[in-house]
PDB file of C-alpha atoms in Angstrom:
ATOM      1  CA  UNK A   2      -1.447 -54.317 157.503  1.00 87.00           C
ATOM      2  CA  UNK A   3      -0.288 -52.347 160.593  1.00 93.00           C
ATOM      3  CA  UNK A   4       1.172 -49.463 161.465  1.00 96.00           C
ATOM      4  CA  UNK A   5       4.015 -48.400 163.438  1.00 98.00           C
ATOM      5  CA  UNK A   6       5.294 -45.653 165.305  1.00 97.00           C
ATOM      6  CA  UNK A   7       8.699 -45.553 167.738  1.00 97.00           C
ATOM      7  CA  UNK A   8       8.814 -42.873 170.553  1.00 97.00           C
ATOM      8  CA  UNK A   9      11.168 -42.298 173.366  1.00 97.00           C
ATOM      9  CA  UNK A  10      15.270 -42.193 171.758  1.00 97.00           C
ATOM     10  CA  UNK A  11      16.832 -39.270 172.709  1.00 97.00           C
ATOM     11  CA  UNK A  12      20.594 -38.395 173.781  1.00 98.00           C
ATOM     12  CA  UNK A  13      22.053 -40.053 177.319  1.00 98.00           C
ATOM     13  CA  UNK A  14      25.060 -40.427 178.673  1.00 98.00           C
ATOM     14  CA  UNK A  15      26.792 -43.639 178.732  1.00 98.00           C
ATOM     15  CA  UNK A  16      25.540 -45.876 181.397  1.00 98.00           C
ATOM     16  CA  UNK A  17      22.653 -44.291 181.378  1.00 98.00           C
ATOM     17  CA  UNK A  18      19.451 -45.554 180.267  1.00 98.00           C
ATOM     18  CA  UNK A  19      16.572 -44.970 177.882  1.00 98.00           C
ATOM     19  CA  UNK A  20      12.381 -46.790 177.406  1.00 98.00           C
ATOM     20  CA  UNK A  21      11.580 -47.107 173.253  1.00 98.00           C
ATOM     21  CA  UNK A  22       7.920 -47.925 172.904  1.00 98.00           C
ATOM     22  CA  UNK A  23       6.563 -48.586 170.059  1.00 98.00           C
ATOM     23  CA  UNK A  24       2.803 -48.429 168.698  1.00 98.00           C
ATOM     24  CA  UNK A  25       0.839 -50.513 166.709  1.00 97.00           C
ATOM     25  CA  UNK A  26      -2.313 -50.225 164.996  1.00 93.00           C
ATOM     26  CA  UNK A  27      -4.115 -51.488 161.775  1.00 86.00           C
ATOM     27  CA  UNK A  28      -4.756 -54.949 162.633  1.00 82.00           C
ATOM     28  CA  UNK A  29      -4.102 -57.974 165.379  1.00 91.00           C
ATOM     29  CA  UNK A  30      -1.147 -56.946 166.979  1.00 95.00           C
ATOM     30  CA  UNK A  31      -0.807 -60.210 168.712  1.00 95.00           C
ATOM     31  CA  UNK A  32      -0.790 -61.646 165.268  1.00 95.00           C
ATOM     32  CA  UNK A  33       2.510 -60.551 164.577  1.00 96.00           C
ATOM     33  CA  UNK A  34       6.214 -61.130 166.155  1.00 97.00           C
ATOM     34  CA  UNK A  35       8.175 -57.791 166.785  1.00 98.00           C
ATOM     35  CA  UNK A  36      11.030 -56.571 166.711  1.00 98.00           C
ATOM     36  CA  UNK A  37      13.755 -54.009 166.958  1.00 98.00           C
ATOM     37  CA  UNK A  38      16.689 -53.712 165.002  1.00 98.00           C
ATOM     38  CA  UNK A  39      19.338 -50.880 164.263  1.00 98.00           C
ATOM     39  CA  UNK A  40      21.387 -48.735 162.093  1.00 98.00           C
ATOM     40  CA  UNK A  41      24.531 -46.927 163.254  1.00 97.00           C
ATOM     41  CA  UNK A  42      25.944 -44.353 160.046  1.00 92.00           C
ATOM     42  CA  UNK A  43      27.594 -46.119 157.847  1.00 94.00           C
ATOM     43  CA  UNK A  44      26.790 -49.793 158.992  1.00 96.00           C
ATOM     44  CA  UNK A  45      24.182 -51.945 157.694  1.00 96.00           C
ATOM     45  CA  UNK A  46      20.805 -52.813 159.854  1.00 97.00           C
ATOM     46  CA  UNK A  47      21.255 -54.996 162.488  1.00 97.00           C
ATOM     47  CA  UNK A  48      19.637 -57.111 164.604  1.00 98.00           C
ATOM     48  CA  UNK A  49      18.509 -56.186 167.916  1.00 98.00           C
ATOM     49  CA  UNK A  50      16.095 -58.076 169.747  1.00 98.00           C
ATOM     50  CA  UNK A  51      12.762 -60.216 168.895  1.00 98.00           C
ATOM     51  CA  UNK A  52      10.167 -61.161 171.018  1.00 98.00           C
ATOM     52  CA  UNK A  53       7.150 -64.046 170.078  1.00 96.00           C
ATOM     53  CA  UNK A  54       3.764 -63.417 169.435  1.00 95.00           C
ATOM     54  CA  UNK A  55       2.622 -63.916 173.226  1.00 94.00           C
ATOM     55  CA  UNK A  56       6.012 -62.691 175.003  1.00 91.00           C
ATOM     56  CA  UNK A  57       7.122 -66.341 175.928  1.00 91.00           C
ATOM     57  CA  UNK A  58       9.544 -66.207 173.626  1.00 96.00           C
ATOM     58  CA  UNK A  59      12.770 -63.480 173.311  1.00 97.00           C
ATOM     59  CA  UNK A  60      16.058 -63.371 171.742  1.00 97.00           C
ATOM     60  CA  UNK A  61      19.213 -60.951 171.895  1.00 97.00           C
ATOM     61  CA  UNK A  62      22.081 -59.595 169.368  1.00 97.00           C
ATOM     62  CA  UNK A  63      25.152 -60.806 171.928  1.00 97.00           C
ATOM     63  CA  UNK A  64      26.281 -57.016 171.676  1.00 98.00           C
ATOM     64  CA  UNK A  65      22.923 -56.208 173.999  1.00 98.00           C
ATOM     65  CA  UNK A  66      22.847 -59.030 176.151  1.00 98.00           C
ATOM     66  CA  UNK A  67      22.209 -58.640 179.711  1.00 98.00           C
ATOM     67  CA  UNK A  68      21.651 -54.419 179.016  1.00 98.00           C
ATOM     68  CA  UNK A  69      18.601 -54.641 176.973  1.00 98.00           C
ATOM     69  CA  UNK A  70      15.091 -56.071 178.015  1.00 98.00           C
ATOM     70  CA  UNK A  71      12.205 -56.121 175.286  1.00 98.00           C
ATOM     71  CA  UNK A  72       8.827 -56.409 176.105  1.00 98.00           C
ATOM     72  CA  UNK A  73       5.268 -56.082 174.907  1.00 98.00           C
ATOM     73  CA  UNK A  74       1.654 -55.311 176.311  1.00 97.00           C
ATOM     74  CA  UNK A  75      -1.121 -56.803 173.547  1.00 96.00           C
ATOM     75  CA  UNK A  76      -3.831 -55.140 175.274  1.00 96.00           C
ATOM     76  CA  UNK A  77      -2.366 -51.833 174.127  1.00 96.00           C
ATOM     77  CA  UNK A  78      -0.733 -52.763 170.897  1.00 97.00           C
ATOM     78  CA  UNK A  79       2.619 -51.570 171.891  1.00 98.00           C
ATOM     79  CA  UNK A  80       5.882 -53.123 172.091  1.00 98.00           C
ATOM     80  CA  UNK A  81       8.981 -51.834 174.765  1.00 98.00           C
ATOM     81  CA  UNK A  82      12.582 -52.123 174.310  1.00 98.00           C
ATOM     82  CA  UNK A  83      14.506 -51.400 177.916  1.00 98.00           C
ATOM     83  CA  UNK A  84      17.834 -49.984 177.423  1.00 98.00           C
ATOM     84  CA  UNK A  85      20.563 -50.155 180.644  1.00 98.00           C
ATOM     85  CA  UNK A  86      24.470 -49.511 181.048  1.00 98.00           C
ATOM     86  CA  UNK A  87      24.348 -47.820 177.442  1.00 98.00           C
ATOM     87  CA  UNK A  88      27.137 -47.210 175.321  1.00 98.00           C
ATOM     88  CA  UNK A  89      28.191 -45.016 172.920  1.00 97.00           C
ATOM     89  CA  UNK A  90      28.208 -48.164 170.373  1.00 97.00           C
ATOM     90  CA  UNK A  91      24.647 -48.246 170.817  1.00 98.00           C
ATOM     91  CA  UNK A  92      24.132 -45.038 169.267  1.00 98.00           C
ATOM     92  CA  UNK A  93      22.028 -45.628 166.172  1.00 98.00           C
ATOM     93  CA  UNK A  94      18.610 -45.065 164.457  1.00 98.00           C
ATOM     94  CA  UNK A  95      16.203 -47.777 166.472  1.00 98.00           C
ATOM     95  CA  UNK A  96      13.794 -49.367 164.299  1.00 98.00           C
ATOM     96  CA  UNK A  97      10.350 -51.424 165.176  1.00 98.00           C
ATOM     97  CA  UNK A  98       9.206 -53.805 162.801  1.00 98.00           C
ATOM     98  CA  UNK A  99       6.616 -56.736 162.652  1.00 97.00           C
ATOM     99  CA  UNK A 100       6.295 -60.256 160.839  1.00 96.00           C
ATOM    100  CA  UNK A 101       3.396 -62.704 160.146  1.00 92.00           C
ATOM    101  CA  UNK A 102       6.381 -65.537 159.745  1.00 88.00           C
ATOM    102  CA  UNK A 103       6.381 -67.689 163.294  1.00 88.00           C
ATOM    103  CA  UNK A 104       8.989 -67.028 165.960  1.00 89.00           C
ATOM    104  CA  UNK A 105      12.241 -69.145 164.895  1.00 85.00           C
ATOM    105  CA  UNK A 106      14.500 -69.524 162.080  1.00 76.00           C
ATOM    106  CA  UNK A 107      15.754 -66.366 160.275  1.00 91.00           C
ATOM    107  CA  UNK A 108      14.619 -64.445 162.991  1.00 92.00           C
ATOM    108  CA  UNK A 109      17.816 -61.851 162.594  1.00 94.00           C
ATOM    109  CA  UNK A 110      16.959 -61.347 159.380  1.00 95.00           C
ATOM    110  CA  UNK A 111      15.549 -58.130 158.326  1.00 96.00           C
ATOM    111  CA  UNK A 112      14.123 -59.301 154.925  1.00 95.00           C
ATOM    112  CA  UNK A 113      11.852 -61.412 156.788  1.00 95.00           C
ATOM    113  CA  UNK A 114      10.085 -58.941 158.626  1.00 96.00           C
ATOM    114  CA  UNK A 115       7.145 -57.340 156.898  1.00 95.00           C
ATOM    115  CA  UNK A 116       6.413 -53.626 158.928  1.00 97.00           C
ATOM    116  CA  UNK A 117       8.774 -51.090 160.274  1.00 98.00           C
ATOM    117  CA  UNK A 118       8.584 -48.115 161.672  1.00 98.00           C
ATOM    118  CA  UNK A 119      10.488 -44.688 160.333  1.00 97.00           C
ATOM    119  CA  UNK A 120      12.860 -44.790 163.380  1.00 98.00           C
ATOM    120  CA  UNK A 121      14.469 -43.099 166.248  1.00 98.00           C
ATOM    121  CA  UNK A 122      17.326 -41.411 166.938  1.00 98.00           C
ATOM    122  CA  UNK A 123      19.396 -42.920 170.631  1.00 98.00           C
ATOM    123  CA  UNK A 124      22.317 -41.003 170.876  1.00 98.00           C
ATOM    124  CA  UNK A 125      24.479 -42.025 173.595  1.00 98.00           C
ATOM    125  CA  UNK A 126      27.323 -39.179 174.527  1.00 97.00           C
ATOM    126  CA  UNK A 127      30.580 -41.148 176.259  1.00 93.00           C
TER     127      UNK A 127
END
């Protein structure tokens, strides 16, 4: 089982940009793929980004493309999601979450994912 915790949303201008980190800890965090996904009021949870188990592997919602860089350091359990040139459709709750399942198919898919964090808040002001 792990554990984890989201820091670093926060209200920005669009444009601008903002670091989410995200902490693990329980068990092997390398064991597990990670991702982020996101809910904007009103609209279901949505697919953000995924990275593999030993960061050779990432993949991107189209929306995010080219703006949005995710990363993650094994050594201290913590996963990064880089957000550039944001826009106010980015605002949302930003949610880390974790699978056992292998990087691949149904990766956008949050009923595959087995962890998530409680969230937080990017607000981005136009």
């Amino acid at each position: 089982q792990v554990q984890l915790v989201e820091s670093g949303g926060g209200l920005v201008q669009a444009g601008g940009s903002l670091r989410l980190s995200c902490a693990a800890s329980g068990s092997t965090f390398s064991a597990y793929v990670m991702g982020w996904f996101r809910q904007a009021p009103g609209k279901e949870r949505e697919f953000v980004t995924a990275i593999s188990r030993s960061a050779g592997y990432t993949d991107y919602a189209e929306p995010v493309k080219g703006r949005f860089t995710i990363s993650r350091d094994n050594a201290k359990n913590t996963v990064y999601l880089q957000m550039n040139s944001l826009k106010p459709e980015d605002t949302a709750v930003y949610y880390c979450t974790a699978r056992l399942q292998g990087y691949g198919p149904m990766l956008k898919y949050a009923s595959t994912y087995d962890y998530w964090g409680q969230g937080t808040q990017v607000t981005v002001s136009s």
